[in-house]
């Protein structure tokens, strides 16, 4: 786990979704058994970056490449 921090002051809107991993097992009598595979839901944030200048855009892109996309974590 990385200790890198996304320290850009962007003040931009974002969209958050929450995903659950539920395993549903149907039985012949029509009943179902449901199990939660994750102890916590996963939160996904979607941000559209409209950088105000090329310098900020380059810093954000370099940060993303340094994390190898979604491979590494950050705060």
PDB file of C-alpha atoms in Angstrom:
ATOM      1  CA  UNK A   1       0.000   0.000   0.000  1.00  0.00           C
ATOM      2  CA  UNK A   2       1.367   3.338  -1.028  1.00  0.00           C
ATOM      3  CA  UNK A   3       1.563   6.301   1.314  1.00  0.00           C
ATOM      4  CA  UNK A   4       1.476   8.795  -1.560  1.00  0.00           C
ATOM      5  CA  UNK A   5      -1.056  11.590  -1.241  1.00  0.00           C
ATOM      6  CA  UNK A   6      -3.063  13.140  -4.049  1.00  0.00           C
ATOM      7  CA  UNK A   7      -2.333  16.693  -2.946  1.00  0.00           C
ATOM      8  CA  UNK A   8      -3.856  18.793  -5.689  1.00  0.00           C
ATOM      9  CA  UNK A   9      -6.295  21.553  -4.792  1.00  0.00           C
ATOM     10  CA  UNK A  10      -8.767  21.068  -7.625  1.00  0.00           C
ATOM     11  CA  UNK A  11     -12.173  21.818  -6.078  1.00  0.00           C
ATOM     12  CA  UNK A  12     -13.972  19.801  -8.729  1.00  0.00           C
ATOM     13  CA  UNK A  13     -17.195  17.782  -8.668  1.00  0.00           C
ATOM     14  CA  UNK A  14     -17.067  14.017  -8.521  1.00  0.00           C
ATOM     15  CA  UNK A  15     -19.457  11.102  -8.632  1.00  0.00           C
ATOM     16  CA  UNK A  16     -19.353   8.320  -6.055  1.00  0.00           C
ATOM     17  CA  UNK A  17     -20.766   4.817  -6.474  1.00  0.00           C
ATOM     18  CA  UNK A  18     -20.787   1.972  -3.978  1.00  0.00           C
ATOM     19  CA  UNK A  19     -20.317  -1.628  -5.098  1.00  0.00           C
ATOM     20  CA  UNK A  20     -21.170  -4.786  -3.148  1.00  0.00           C
ATOM     21  CA  UNK A  21     -20.050  -8.334  -3.918  1.00  0.00           C
ATOM     22  CA  UNK A  22     -23.035 -10.554  -3.176  1.00  0.00           C
ATOM     23  CA  UNK A  23     -23.032 -14.262  -4.022  1.00  0.00           C
ATOM     24  CA  UNK A  24     -26.547 -15.548  -4.751  1.00  0.00           C
ATOM     25  CA  UNK A  25     -27.044 -19.317  -4.797  1.00  0.00           C
ATOM     26  CA  UNK A  26     -30.447 -20.470  -6.131  1.00  0.00           C
ATOM     27  CA  UNK A  27     -31.888 -23.791  -4.955  1.00  0.00           C
ATOM     28  CA  UNK A  28     -34.283 -26.185  -6.748  1.00  0.00           C
ATOM     29  CA  UNK A  29     -37.170 -25.292  -4.447  1.00  0.00           C
ATOM     30  CA  UNK A  30     -36.945 -21.634  -5.527  1.00  0.00           C
ATOM     31  CA  UNK A  31     -35.232 -20.354  -2.403  1.00  0.00           C
ATOM     32  CA  UNK A  32     -31.988 -18.432  -2.524  1.00  0.00           C
ATOM     33  CA  UNK A  33     -29.017 -18.127  -0.229  1.00  0.00           C
ATOM     34  CA  UNK A  34     -27.176 -14.778  -0.243  1.00  0.00           C
ATOM     35  CA  UNK A  35     -23.672 -14.154   1.085  1.00  0.00           C
ATOM     36  CA  UNK A  36     -21.706 -10.947   1.212  1.00  0.00           C
ATOM     37  CA  UNK A  37     -18.193 -11.687  -0.133  1.00  0.00           C
ATOM     38  CA  UNK A  38     -16.705  -8.358   1.009  1.00  0.00           C
ATOM     39  CA  UNK A  39     -16.705  -7.126   4.602  1.00  0.00           C
ATOM     40  CA  UNK A  40     -17.023  -3.537   3.343  1.00  0.00           C
ATOM     41  CA  UNK A  41     -18.449  -2.160   0.099  1.00  0.00           C
ATOM     42  CA  UNK A  42     -16.003  -0.728  -2.414  1.00  0.00           C
ATOM     43  CA  UNK A  43     -16.352   2.943  -3.203  1.00  0.00           C
ATOM     44  CA  UNK A  44     -15.572   4.150  -6.705  1.00  0.00           C
ATOM     45  CA  UNK A  45     -14.994   7.826  -7.414  1.00  0.00           C
ATOM     46  CA  UNK A  46     -15.291   9.258 -10.920  1.00  0.00           C
ATOM     47  CA  UNK A  47     -13.724  12.649 -11.549  1.00  0.00           C
ATOM     48  CA  UNK A  48     -13.662  14.611 -14.788  1.00  0.00           C
ATOM     49  CA  UNK A  49     -10.565  16.761 -14.762  1.00  0.00           C
ATOM     50  CA  UNK A  50     -10.682  19.951 -16.756  1.00  0.00           C
ATOM     51  CA  UNK A  51      -7.272  21.306 -15.808  1.00  0.00           C
ATOM     52  CA  UNK A  52      -6.963  25.062 -15.970  1.00  0.00           C
ATOM     53  CA  UNK A  53      -3.474  24.918 -17.416  1.00  0.00           C
ATOM     54  CA  UNK A  54      -0.995  22.462 -18.902  1.00  0.00           C
ATOM     55  CA  UNK A  55       1.202  22.426 -15.770  1.00  0.00           C
ATOM     56  CA  UNK A  56      -1.595  21.118 -13.531  1.00  0.00           C
ATOM     57  CA  UNK A  57      -2.674  18.630 -16.176  1.00  0.00           C
ATOM     58  CA  UNK A  58       0.897  17.337 -16.495  1.00  0.00           C
ATOM     59  CA  UNK A  59       1.280  16.969 -12.698  1.00  0.00           C
ATOM     60  CA  UNK A  60      -1.963  14.971 -12.473  1.00  0.00           C
ATOM     61  CA  UNK A  61      -0.994  12.763 -15.413  1.00  0.00           C
ATOM     62  CA  UNK A  62       2.473  12.141 -13.923  1.00  0.00           C
ATOM     63  CA  UNK A  63       0.879  11.220 -10.567  1.00  0.00           C
ATOM     64  CA  UNK A  64      -1.427   8.746 -12.333  1.00  0.00           C
ATOM     65  CA  UNK A  65       1.458   7.171 -14.274  1.00  0.00           C
ATOM     66  CA  UNK A  66       3.589   6.902 -11.105  1.00  0.00           C
ATOM     67  CA  UNK A  67       0.774   4.855  -9.473  1.00  0.00           C
ATOM     68  CA  UNK A  68       0.655   2.673 -12.619  1.00  0.00           C
ATOM     69  CA  UNK A  69      -2.987   3.517 -13.137  1.00  0.00           C
ATOM     70  CA  UNK A  70      -5.170   1.685 -10.648  1.00  0.00           C
ATOM     71  CA  UNK A  71      -2.389  -0.697  -9.587  1.00  0.00           C
ATOM     72  CA  UNK A  72      -1.133   1.367  -6.627  1.00  0.00           C
ATOM     73  CA  UNK A  73      -3.149   3.077  -3.907  1.00  0.00           C
ATOM     74  CA  UNK A  74      -3.009   6.652  -2.642  1.00  0.00           C
ATOM     75  CA  UNK A  75      -4.649   8.937  -0.120  1.00  0.00           C
TER      76      UNK A  75
END
